XYZ file of C-alpha atoms in Angstrom:
705
model
C 169.060 -13.520 77.305
C 165.405 -12.823 77.961
C 163.106 -10.894 75.643
C 162.491 -8.040 78.067
C 165.153 -8.023 80.816
C 165.361 -5.593 83.628
C 166.655 -2.100 82.903
C 170.427 -1.644 83.007
C 171.985 0.119 85.919
C 172.425 3.884 85.929
C 176.179 3.420 85.433
C 175.728 1.548 82.169
C 176.531 3.666 79.084
C 173.438 4.311 77.038
C 174.772 3.002 73.725
C 171.990 1.959 71.352
C 172.100 0.020 68.103
C 169.705 0.266 65.164
C 169.743 -2.468 62.520
C 168.238 -2.818 59.044
C 168.628 -6.150 57.245
C 168.896 -5.921 53.459
C 169.457 -8.456 50.721
C 173.085 -7.432 50.142
C 174.135 -5.649 53.328
C 172.906 -5.449 56.903
C 173.200 -1.859 58.127
C 174.040 -0.749 61.659
C 173.939 2.603 63.425
C 175.450 2.830 66.921
C 174.254 5.874 68.874
C 176.596 7.095 71.600
C 174.821 9.797 73.610
C 177.327 12.108 75.270
C 180.200 10.738 73.203
C 181.927 13.148 70.781
C 181.644 10.539 68.029
C 177.830 10.704 68.202
C 176.885 8.068 65.640
C 178.885 5.208 64.129
C 177.735 3.578 60.883
C 178.619 0.065 59.765
C 177.685 -2.253 56.879
C 177.979 -6.018 57.245
C 177.475 -8.469 54.340
C 174.095 -10.164 54.779
C 173.898 -13.917 55.307
C 170.626 -15.036 53.674
C 171.109 -18.629 54.831
C 171.209 -17.430 58.457
C 170.194 -13.726 58.758
C 170.797 -13.654 62.507
C 174.492 -14.391 61.965
C 175.037 -11.119 60.068
C 173.198 -9.265 62.833
C 175.400 -10.766 65.544
C 178.600 -10.270 63.523
C 177.679 -6.646 62.806
C 176.934 -5.883 66.448
C 180.293 -7.318 67.461
C 182.029 -5.314 64.733
C 180.410 -1.976 65.497
C 181.011 -2.420 69.230
C 184.642 -3.161 68.467
C 184.951 -0.009 66.365
C 183.518 2.003 69.257
C 185.776 0.373 71.842
C 182.742 -0.968 73.744
C 181.618 -4.387 74.850
C 178.190 -6.015 75.105
C 177.604 -4.739 78.634
C 177.647 -1.165 77.309
C 174.508 -1.674 75.212
C 171.259 -0.175 76.480
C 169.020 -1.464 73.665
C 168.937 -2.975 70.193
C 166.189 -2.113 67.689
C 166.005 -4.390 64.718
C 164.128 -3.949 61.434
C 163.452 -7.169 59.554
C 161.944 -8.315 56.256
C 161.830 -12.003 57.166
C 158.042 -12.049 57.568
C 157.490 -10.021 54.404
C 159.744 -12.290 52.346
C 158.021 -15.385 53.719
C 154.642 -14.025 52.590
C 155.884 -12.981 49.152
C 157.685 -16.286 48.585
C 154.931 -18.374 50.206
C 157.281 -20.205 52.552
C 155.450 -19.815 55.841
C 153.980 -22.472 58.101
C 151.374 -25.080 57.184
C 148.272 -23.499 58.728
C 144.512 -24.064 58.898
C 141.479 -21.814 59.291
C 138.416 -22.440 61.458
C 135.476 -20.395 60.202
C 131.714 -20.053 60.763
C 129.597 -22.598 58.888
C 128.803 -21.474 55.350
C 131.940 -19.391 54.984
C 134.468 -22.037 54.041
C 135.275 -20.258 50.752
C 135.939 -16.863 52.331
C 139.597 -16.767 51.265
C 138.858 -18.134 47.788
C 136.101 -15.624 47.034
C 137.806 -12.664 48.704
C 136.441 -9.461 47.186
C 135.643 -11.159 43.860
C 138.102 -8.926 42.052
C 140.658 -9.898 39.448
C 144.123 -8.341 39.704
C 143.679 -6.804 36.227
C 140.173 -6.325 34.851
C 141.319 -6.122 31.225
C 143.889 -8.936 31.218
C 142.285 -12.174 30.038
C 145.309 -14.125 31.249
C 145.470 -12.599 34.743
C 145.490 -15.163 37.533
C 144.138 -14.641 41.029
C 146.508 -14.841 43.962
C 146.468 -18.328 45.432
C 144.617 -18.434 48.794
C 146.965 -18.487 51.763
C 145.064 -21.497 53.176
C 143.813 -24.171 50.723
C 140.192 -25.265 51.026
C 141.076 -28.715 52.399
C 142.587 -27.055 55.478
C 139.530 -24.882 56.228
C 137.182 -26.318 58.856
C 133.674 -25.008 59.572
C 132.395 -24.433 63.102
C 128.790 -23.850 64.290
C 129.565 -20.502 65.956
C 128.129 -17.164 64.873
C 127.448 -13.645 66.119
C 124.931 -11.209 64.695
C 125.985 -7.758 63.455
C 124.726 -6.351 66.774
C 127.039 -8.628 68.785
C 124.286 -11.017 69.871
C 125.233 -14.729 69.915
C 123.295 -16.456 67.140
C 124.969 -19.875 67.432
C 127.174 -21.230 70.226
C 128.876 -24.608 69.618
C 128.222 -27.508 71.958
C 130.988 -29.637 73.428
C 130.189 -32.435 70.966
C 130.363 -30.046 68.016
C 133.680 -28.677 69.215
C 135.032 -32.214 69.536
C 134.106 -32.855 65.876
C 135.791 -29.616 64.781
C 138.914 -30.517 66.773
C 139.061 -33.927 65.102
C 138.753 -32.410 61.618
C 141.324 -29.762 62.437
C 143.837 -32.313 63.706
C 143.392 -34.276 60.480
C 144.645 -31.327 58.394
C 148.144 -31.739 59.781
C 148.422 -27.994 60.327
C 151.070 -26.498 62.622
C 148.722 -23.736 63.786
C 145.272 -22.324 63.000
C 143.300 -19.088 62.888
C 139.730 -18.862 64.207
C 137.131 -16.577 62.609
C 133.572 -16.261 63.906
C 131.237 -14.218 61.711
C 130.941 -10.676 63.164
C 133.578 -11.639 65.741
C 134.683 -8.015 65.995
C 131.376 -7.097 67.678
C 132.180 -9.257 70.730
C 135.844 -10.306 70.867
C 135.218 -12.125 74.147
C 132.823 -14.575 72.446
C 135.346 -15.519 69.768
C 138.110 -15.726 72.369
C 136.035 -18.178 74.419
C 135.311 -20.366 71.387
C 139.046 -20.360 70.607
C 139.909 -21.254 74.202
C 137.469 -24.166 74.312
C 138.708 -25.519 70.997
C 142.342 -25.086 72.024
C 141.751 -27.163 75.158
C 140.983 -30.102 72.845
C 144.143 -29.521 70.771
C 146.927 -28.768 73.258
C 149.646 -29.224 70.626
C 148.233 -26.746 68.105
C 148.387 -22.948 68.675
C 145.065 -21.242 67.867
C 144.623 -17.504 67.271
C 141.361 -15.563 67.476
C 140.844 -13.053 64.639
C 139.318 -10.454 66.971
C 142.402 -10.675 69.189
C 144.574 -9.718 66.217
C 142.392 -6.986 64.693
C 138.689 -6.537 65.662
C 137.647 -4.563 62.575
C 134.674 -5.160 60.301
C 135.221 -6.901 56.912
C 135.347 -10.650 57.388
C 137.720 -11.457 54.505
C 140.354 -8.921 55.543
C 140.133 -9.895 59.225
C 140.446 -13.572 58.338
C 143.419 -12.855 56.113
C 145.372 -10.706 58.574
C 144.929 -13.412 61.218
C 146.044 -16.130 58.804
C 149.076 -14.048 57.842
C 150.029 -13.658 61.510
C 149.716 -17.406 62.085
C 151.505 -18.149 58.781
C 154.747 -16.318 59.657
C 154.730 -16.811 63.423
C 156.695 -20.115 63.587
C 159.341 -18.792 61.179
C 159.698 -15.542 63.089
C 159.853 -17.349 66.423
C 162.682 -19.554 65.140
C 164.560 -16.496 63.879
C 164.150 -14.627 67.160
C 165.237 -17.697 69.134
C 168.332 -17.978 66.940
C 169.059 -14.266 67.385
C 168.767 -14.551 71.159
C 171.165 -17.512 71.177
C 173.784 -15.607 69.174
C 173.400 -12.461 71.270
C 173.712 -14.530 74.438
C 176.998 -15.788 73.025
C 178.168 -12.179 72.723
C 177.156 -11.451 76.313
C 174.352 -9.080 75.291
C 171.792 -8.521 78.050
C 170.196 -5.376 76.610
C 166.511 -5.569 75.612
C 165.805 -6.228 71.952
C 163.067 -4.285 70.194
C 161.708 -4.892 66.709
C 160.857 -2.074 64.320
C 157.178 -2.058 63.379
C 155.277 -1.282 60.180
C 153.692 1.772 61.830
C 157.084 3.490 62.194
C 157.439 2.615 65.875
C 158.863 -0.401 67.649
C 157.705 -3.144 70.002
C 159.346 -5.550 72.400
C 160.665 -8.873 71.201
C 157.899 -10.639 73.118
C 155.226 -8.569 71.377
C 156.838 -9.226 68.002
C 156.706 -12.982 68.611
C 153.006 -12.754 69.493
C 152.111 -10.384 66.627
C 154.783 -10.733 63.897
C 152.365 -9.365 61.293
C 153.042 -5.911 62.765
C 156.693 -6.092 61.637
C 156.370 -7.015 57.946
C 156.955 -3.483 56.587
C 159.399 -2.371 59.274
C 162.316 -1.546 56.940
C 160.628 1.110 54.763
C 158.766 2.507 57.788
C 162.014 3.019 59.735
C 163.425 5.121 56.904
C 160.361 7.356 56.982
C 160.752 7.684 60.762
C 164.312 8.928 60.299
C 163.202 11.375 57.609
C 160.473 12.900 59.777
C 162.984 13.307 62.593
C 165.325 15.042 60.144
C 162.474 17.277 59.004
C 161.663 18.375 62.545
C 165.324 19.176 63.261
C 165.776 21.052 59.975
C 162.515 22.995 60.220
C 160.872 21.288 57.223
C 157.110 21.110 57.698
C 156.216 19.183 54.522
C 158.383 16.474 53.043
C 158.247 13.550 50.644
C 160.659 10.689 51.325
C 162.246 8.987 48.321
C 163.816 5.604 49.050
C 165.460 4.236 45.899
C 167.096 0.904 46.453
C 168.113 -1.931 44.174
C 164.686 -3.223 43.149
C 162.177 -0.416 43.572
C 161.617 3.164 44.648
C 159.235 4.058 47.466
C 157.769 7.331 48.665
C 155.960 8.493 51.773
C 154.514 11.821 52.877
C 155.015 13.621 56.194
C 153.312 16.844 57.257
C 154.237 18.804 60.388
C 156.653 16.121 61.533
C 154.196 13.226 61.311
C 154.157 10.586 58.546
C 150.876 9.715 56.882
C 149.379 6.351 57.743
C 147.331 3.906 55.691
C 144.838 1.465 57.154
C 144.777 -0.667 54.008
C 147.772 -1.818 51.980
C 148.867 -4.856 49.983
C 151.741 -7.266 50.585
C 152.494 -10.129 48.238
C 149.218 -9.492 46.427
C 147.204 -9.855 49.647
C 145.349 -7.017 51.423
C 146.521 -5.981 54.894
C 144.231 -3.859 57.092
C 146.656 -2.984 59.883
C 147.741 0.675 60.164
C 151.129 1.154 58.508
C 153.231 4.098 57.412
C 151.809 4.936 53.982
C 154.718 3.900 51.778
C 153.936 3.657 48.062
C 156.051 1.922 45.437
C 156.482 4.351 42.555
C 159.043 2.863 40.193
C 162.342 1.263 39.379
C 165.473 0.872 41.482
C 169.163 0.886 40.714
C 169.107 -2.785 39.749
C 166.048 -2.577 37.470
C 166.771 -4.116 34.087
C 166.796 -1.920 30.968
C 165.624 -3.657 27.781
C 163.969 -3.253 24.418
C 160.751 -5.268 24.175
C 159.565 -7.245 21.158
C 158.059 -4.074 19.662
C 161.271 -2.064 19.986
C 159.974 -0.066 22.974
C 162.361 0.871 25.785
C 161.386 -0.684 29.126
C 162.842 -0.204 32.620
C 161.922 -2.880 35.186
C 160.019 -4.313 36.926
C 162.535 -7.153 36.722
C 165.649 -6.516 38.787
C 169.171 -7.894 38.498
C 169.302 -7.930 42.300
C 172.554 -8.327 44.191
C 173.504 -11.422 42.206
C 174.397 -11.180 39.415
C 173.634 -7.457 39.745
C 174.343 -4.745 37.160
C 176.646 -5.588 34.265
C 179.288 -3.204 35.638
C 179.572 -5.237 38.852
C 181.373 -7.992 36.918
C 179.450 -10.745 38.686
C 178.003 -12.368 35.578
C 175.232 -9.892 34.800
C 174.559 -9.491 31.071
C 171.591 -7.114 31.026
C 172.118 -3.411 31.776
C 170.415 -1.719 34.702
C 169.723 1.814 35.904
C 173.078 1.736 37.726
C 174.815 0.906 34.431
C 173.044 3.912 32.881
C 174.327 6.268 35.572
C 177.812 4.846 35.146
C 177.730 5.311 31.372
C 176.386 8.860 31.606
C 179.305 9.784 33.850
C 177.315 10.513 36.997
C 178.910 7.565 38.822
C 182.697 7.247 38.837
C 183.754 3.607 38.310
C 186.836 4.117 40.517
C 185.112 5.703 43.543
C 181.963 3.582 43.790
C 181.283 2.599 47.429
C 184.194 4.746 48.504
C 186.566 2.887 46.183
C 185.851 -0.531 47.725
C 184.357 -1.716 44.415
C 185.574 -0.873 40.909
C 182.943 -0.873 38.173
C 183.427 -2.099 34.590
C 182.380 0.869 32.432
C 183.197 -0.730 29.040
C 181.021 -3.740 29.873
C 178.111 -1.431 30.778
C 178.552 0.445 27.480
C 178.520 -2.777 25.453
C 175.360 -3.992 27.176
C 173.636 -0.650 26.593
C 174.749 -0.824 22.971
C 172.881 -4.107 22.587
C 169.744 -2.437 23.967
C 170.284 0.424 21.520
C 170.342 -2.001 18.604
C 167.032 -3.432 19.769
C 165.649 0.107 19.748
C 166.966 0.767 16.243
C 169.663 3.219 17.388
C 172.614 1.214 16.090
C 175.735 0.140 17.976
C 176.434 2.025 21.164
C 179.980 1.127 22.161
C 181.972 3.210 19.675
C 183.251 5.452 22.461
C 185.108 2.568 24.073
C 182.878 2.635 27.103
C 184.506 5.718 28.544
C 181.256 7.616 28.692
C 182.800 10.576 26.867
C 181.325 10.094 23.399
C 178.346 12.071 22.154
C 175.291 10.689 20.487
C 176.233 7.006 20.445
C 173.564 4.333 20.653
C 174.636 3.507 24.198
C 174.314 7.185 25.120
C 170.790 7.322 23.761
C 169.805 4.068 25.455
C 171.192 5.180 28.832
C 169.679 8.649 28.621
C 166.356 7.262 27.406
C 166.204 4.663 30.175
C 166.716 7.303 32.848
C 164.003 9.451 31.259
C 161.591 6.495 31.132
C 162.279 5.604 34.773
C 161.829 9.228 35.834
C 158.587 9.668 33.899
C 157.080 6.577 35.507
C 158.115 7.718 38.982
C 156.780 11.232 38.366
C 153.362 9.973 37.289
C 153.027 7.758 40.367
C 154.313 10.468 42.712
C 151.904 13.066 41.319
C 148.994 10.619 41.544
C 149.875 9.765 45.122
C 150.059 13.402 46.198
C 146.978 14.436 44.220
C 144.990 11.660 45.892
C 145.818 13.281 49.216
C 144.973 16.777 47.981
C 148.645 17.845 48.115
C 150.738 20.025 45.786
C 154.311 18.771 45.062
C 155.607 22.348 44.883
C 154.919 22.771 48.611
C 157.132 19.811 49.592
C 160.801 19.084 50.172
C 162.197 15.821 48.825
C 164.294 13.707 51.237
C 166.103 10.967 49.290
C 167.908 7.987 50.786
C 168.935 4.483 49.844
C 171.931 3.910 47.615
C 170.368 5.449 44.482
C 167.941 7.979 45.986
C 170.305 10.975 46.154
C 171.546 10.237 42.612
C 168.090 10.335 41.056
C 166.450 12.885 43.369
C 167.055 16.113 41.417
C 165.947 14.571 38.119
C 162.693 13.423 39.723
C 162.192 16.735 41.514
C 162.497 18.648 38.233
C 159.909 16.401 36.627
C 157.271 16.908 39.354
C 157.987 20.534 40.286
C 159.674 20.080 43.671
C 162.195 22.881 44.234
C 164.097 21.740 47.359
C 165.938 18.528 48.213
C 167.590 17.631 51.519
C 170.079 14.754 51.399
C 170.945 13.334 54.849
C 174.629 12.801 55.687
C 174.472 8.980 55.589
C 171.764 8.030 53.131
C 172.630 4.337 52.801
C 172.125 3.510 56.510
C 169.135 5.783 56.961
C 166.668 2.989 57.794
C 168.957 1.728 60.568
C 169.122 5.297 61.869
C 165.314 5.361 61.971
C 165.241 2.134 63.947
C 167.714 3.237 66.625
C 165.503 6.132 67.755
C 162.060 4.670 67.070
C 159.267 5.295 69.556
C 157.419 2.419 71.148
C 154.083 2.342 69.328
C 151.087 0.115 68.781
C 147.696 0.676 67.174
C 144.330 -0.546 68.453
C 140.937 -0.545 66.723
C 137.319 -1.643 67.191
C 134.509 -1.337 64.656
C 131.176 0.274 65.594
C 129.235 0.593 62.307
C 126.549 3.010 63.500
C 124.934 6.171 62.285
C 126.306 9.254 64.021
C 123.909 10.312 66.789
C 123.944 10.812 70.523
C 123.865 7.075 71.301
C 126.698 6.263 68.916
C 128.864 9.018 70.417
C 128.360 7.457 73.858
C 129.238 4.038 72.406
C 132.345 5.503 70.779
C 133.414 6.994 74.099
C 133.024 3.607 75.815
C 134.959 1.777 73.085
C 137.793 4.292 73.283
C 137.970 3.819 77.053
C 138.334 0.068 76.538
C 141.017 0.540 73.875
C 142.923 2.908 76.145
C 142.959 0.303 78.926
C 144.333 -2.320 76.515
C 146.920 0.124 75.198
C 148.238 1.118 78.618
C 148.478 -2.540 79.644
C 150.485 -3.236 76.471
C 152.867 -0.332 77.071
C 153.477 -1.421 80.648
C 154.785 -4.755 79.342
C 157.295 -3.298 76.894
C 160.281 -3.288 79.186
C 162.652 -0.503 80.236
C 162.068 1.640 77.130
C 158.458 2.322 78.133
C 157.960 5.860 79.359
C 155.180 8.428 79.338
C 152.294 7.494 77.063
C 150.882 9.645 74.277
C 147.479 8.744 72.841
C 146.203 9.559 69.350
C 142.474 9.089 68.684
C 140.696 8.848 65.334
C 137.632 7.308 63.719
C 136.692 6.138 60.232
C 133.647 8.077 59.007
C 131.645 8.480 55.797
C 128.465 9.906 54.391
C 125.814 7.190 54.544
C 126.031 5.023 51.438
C 129.625 5.863 50.561
C 131.805 2.831 49.819
C 134.928 4.238 51.477
C 135.633 5.952 54.759
C 137.873 8.819 55.817
C 140.100 8.645 58.852
C 139.217 11.679 60.986
C 141.168 12.856 64.072
C 138.771 13.023 67.023
C 138.023 16.420 68.568
C 137.991 17.188 72.266
C 135.542 17.306 73.885
C 133.888 14.444 72.019
C 130.412 15.681 71.035
C 128.081 14.894 68.168
C 128.392 18.378 66.665
C 132.179 18.420 66.960
C 132.443 14.995 65.317
C 130.148 16.054 62.494
C 132.149 19.219 61.820
C 135.466 17.329 61.928
C 134.239 14.944 59.242
C 132.801 17.708 57.049
C 136.110 19.576 57.253
C 138.198 16.543 56.257
C 135.832 15.638 53.419
C 135.931 19.193 52.106
C 139.736 19.277 52.307
C 140.055 16.147 50.187
C 137.117 16.461 47.793
C 136.272 20.154 47.771
C 132.741 19.970 49.146
C 130.639 19.060 52.182
C 127.076 17.737 52.355
C 125.595 19.119 55.554
C 122.218 17.463 54.926
C 123.547 13.922 54.573
C 123.603 11.393 57.406
C 127.059 10.385 58.621
C 128.164 6.835 59.421
C 130.615 6.092 62.220
C 132.807 3.109 61.306
C 135.916 2.067 63.225
C 137.358 3.684 66.349
C 141.152 3.886 66.345
C 143.646 4.542 69.120
C 147.437 4.655 68.867
C 149.660 4.665 71.933
C 153.289 5.712 71.775
C 156.151 6.361 74.122
C 158.954 8.582 72.862
C 162.189 6.827 71.991
C 165.637 8.181 72.798
C 166.618 11.418 71.120
C 169.324 10.530 68.649
C 171.462 13.545 67.858
C 174.739 13.319 65.919
C 177.722 14.697 67.759
C 178.163 18.416 67.317
C 181.448 18.600 65.438
C 182.950 22.098 65.734
C 183.301 23.141 62.106
C 184.023 26.689 61.061
C 181.496 27.909 58.540
C 182.903 29.053 55.251
C 181.537 31.329 52.590
C 184.138 30.920 49.871
C 183.219 28.574 46.992
C 184.350 24.986 47.601
C 187.283 23.727 45.544
C 186.351 20.765 43.333
C 188.516 17.661 43.339
C 188.181 17.463 39.559
C 185.859 17.721 36.585
C 184.211 15.164 34.331
C 181.846 15.056 31.406
C 178.302 14.022 32.279
C 175.390 13.256 29.981
C 172.301 15.075 31.274
C 169.003 15.245 29.386
C 170.720 14.365 26.114
C 173.527 16.944 26.409
C 177.152 16.471 27.431
C 178.162 18.995 30.103
C 181.267 19.468 32.212
C 180.485 18.933 35.884
C 182.538 19.791 38.943
C 183.299 16.849 41.235
C 183.246 17.410 45.009
C 183.812 15.212 48.039
C 180.972 15.644 50.485
C 183.191 15.345 53.535
C 185.188 18.347 52.265
C 182.157 20.641 52.101
C 181.513 22.945 55.057
C 178.378 24.722 56.328
C 177.900 27.999 54.502
C 179.548 26.836 51.294
C 177.469 26.548 48.139
C 178.156 25.136 44.719
C 176.276 25.488 41.469
C 175.356 22.715 39.064
C 176.216 20.908 36.987
C 178.123 19.107 39.722
C 178.531 15.689 41.270
C 178.998 15.287 45.024
C 180.532 11.943 45.964
C 180.371 10.214 49.332
C 181.154 6.679 50.377
C 177.582 5.388 50.316
C 176.032 7.317 47.412
C 176.491 9.979 44.724
C 174.493 13.218 44.651
C 173.735 14.760 41.251
C 173.344 18.556 41.100
C 171.941 19.408 37.634
C 172.257 22.796 35.913
C 170.070 25.508 37.466
C 170.413 23.893 40.891
C 172.593 24.994 43.798
C 173.736 22.881 46.743
C 174.944 23.855 50.184
C 175.567 22.274 53.569
C 173.321 23.300 56.456
C 174.491 23.385 60.125
C 173.161 19.832 60.663
C 175.317 18.405 57.885
C 172.468 17.952 55.405
C 173.149 18.762 51.774
C 170.388 21.111 50.590
C 169.693 21.395 46.885
C 167.589 24.295 45.618
C 166.397 24.971 42.117
C 167.166 28.534 41.083
C-alpha cells in the first residue's frame, strides 16, 4: 500500500473509517454514506506493545460487522498519541542540534523560568538535546534577513565531523533569525547534509518560520525527536493494512482539528501530537452546527484528566502556544485546556487530613478498586459507583460487573484518614445515609467539581466569555456523568450529550477536513510599507499552501483560506491573533486590532503605535459530510417509562432517581430529574431541577429549570 494512492473508482462504496487510539481501547467509527445503518461504532482492546495491531484488528472487525471487505474502503483517518507519549516519556530518537555560534545553551537557558516560582524544590525540565550533542556553526542572519555570517566549505566539514561524532540518528539546524530568510537556512542545511548522507537534517525555518529562537529550535527538535518512531509505526501500519488488502488512502488526524496525508505526517509528525483531543472538538463543533448551537464548551472527561475547548459559531478556538510534556509548542492547535481529574483519578487523604483528588491516576491497570484488577485506592469512578449513579451490573452495557463492596471499603479507609470514621457499615450497597464512605465519596466529587469549575471559569474569563451563554457538550466515558454537576457549579444551563459519547473522537476523525497552518514572522511597525510586506508574505504562504493541498491525495478538494496576523501595541509583551480584513489596508488593519483588543480588555489606545508580528494562513479542504442514518422514529409526547428506580447520593442527600435506557427514549419525550439515563458507553446524570429530552438528531438535551 502506498501513502497516497490513486482515488478509488466511482463504483467503489464510499465507506470511511475514523480511529482513535486510547490506552485501554481503540475506537472505530465506520461511516456508510447512503446506507440505512449510517454509522457503526466499534471498540477494540488496545495493544500497547504493538498499537498498529489493534488498528488492523479493529478495521477487520468493523468491516466484518458491516458485511464489507477492504476494497469497499474509501479512506481511513487515524488519530494517534504515539508522538505525544514519546515526548512525555522521553523515549524518542537520539538527536543532535546544530546552532549558530554562541547559542549552544539555547535549550538549557530557554526562557529562564522555573516551573514553579515559589517551590524551592522545583526542577527544570531536562533539555530535549543534551549539551554534548549540540554543535555550533558559523552561520548567522541579522534581524532584517541580511546574511551576517556564511560558513565556508572547510567550516562545514568541521561541523559535519563534530556532528557525526555525537552518534545522533538525526539533527535539527537552527540559524539565528532563520525565519527572516528560510532559503538561507535551507541552503546551509543542504550543504551540511551533503557531507552526512546517512543523517537526516531538518531546517527550523522549514518546520515553523516564526520569531523566538528557543521555541523554533524546540519545535524542530521535537519533530526530529519523534520522526523515526512515527515512521516505524506508519511502516508497520502499512504492512498490516496491506495484509488486509486495504488500498484506501490513510490520513492522520492533526492537532489543529484537521487531517493530513500519511506522507505529510511522516515529514511533519509534530503536527499530530494532540490529534486525539482535537478530533473530539471537531466532532463537537459539527454537532453544534447541526443542532443550531452557536456557542459551546466541550468537556472531555476520560480516565486520567478532563479537558475543555471552546467553539463559537461552529469554529473551535485555536492556540498558537501550548505545552506538551513540560515543553512549549508554538504550532497552532485546537485550544484544549486540561481542567481537572478523570474517572481514574485517585481519591486520598493527605498527611494533613485534607481530601485530595488526583493528579495521580489508577489508569487502566490496575484501575479503580471496583474493577477488581488489583487496585486498592479509590477513584472518581468508585465514588460514582458508591453514590449510586453507576449501576455495578450495567457498566459498559453489562460487559463488566463492578465490585461495589470493595469500592465502599476503600472509600471507608479514606474516610478514616479524614476523621470521618469507618465508611463501610452499609455493606457497600450504596444505600446507607451518612456513613464515612458516603461522605468521602460525596466530598471527593465536590472537590473534583470545584477544581474543574475554577479552571473552566478562568479559561472562559481569559477569553472574555460568559459561561451562561454556552452549551456544554460532554463526551468521553465519564463526561456525561459529571456534566450536569459541573454545569451547575459554573452557571451553564444547557447540556447536549451526543448519542455515542465514548467513540466521539473517532467520529471527529472520520469527517475531518484536510488542514494545515502556515506562518511567517514580520516584526514591523504597522505602516504602509509593512502592509505591502504583509501582502507579499501572504502571497508566498498561499502558494506553499496550495502546493501542499495538491499533494494530499484524493481527499483534496476546493481550498478555503483563513488569514490572520499577530498584532500588539508597541511595547506589549504578548500579541493578539487578529483575523485580517479585506481589502487589506493600513486603516482596516488598525481598526481590526483595536476592536479585538477592546473586546478582550475593554479599551483601545488609538494614539499608540501598533506592531505587526507574525502572518498566519490556514488552508483547508472540507472533509466528507458524516450524517447518521435517518432512522424513522415516531415522536412521542407521553412521559417515558423508567426501567426502575434507585437511591442516589447527590450533594449530600439521598434521593430516589428514575432509571432510563437511552435507546428507549424517543424524540419529543422529556423526563425530570433526579434521573439516571444509562447507555452502553456511559451514564448520564440528570440532577433535580433539570429536565432531559431527545432532539430529532438523537442528542440528549439537558436543561436546568
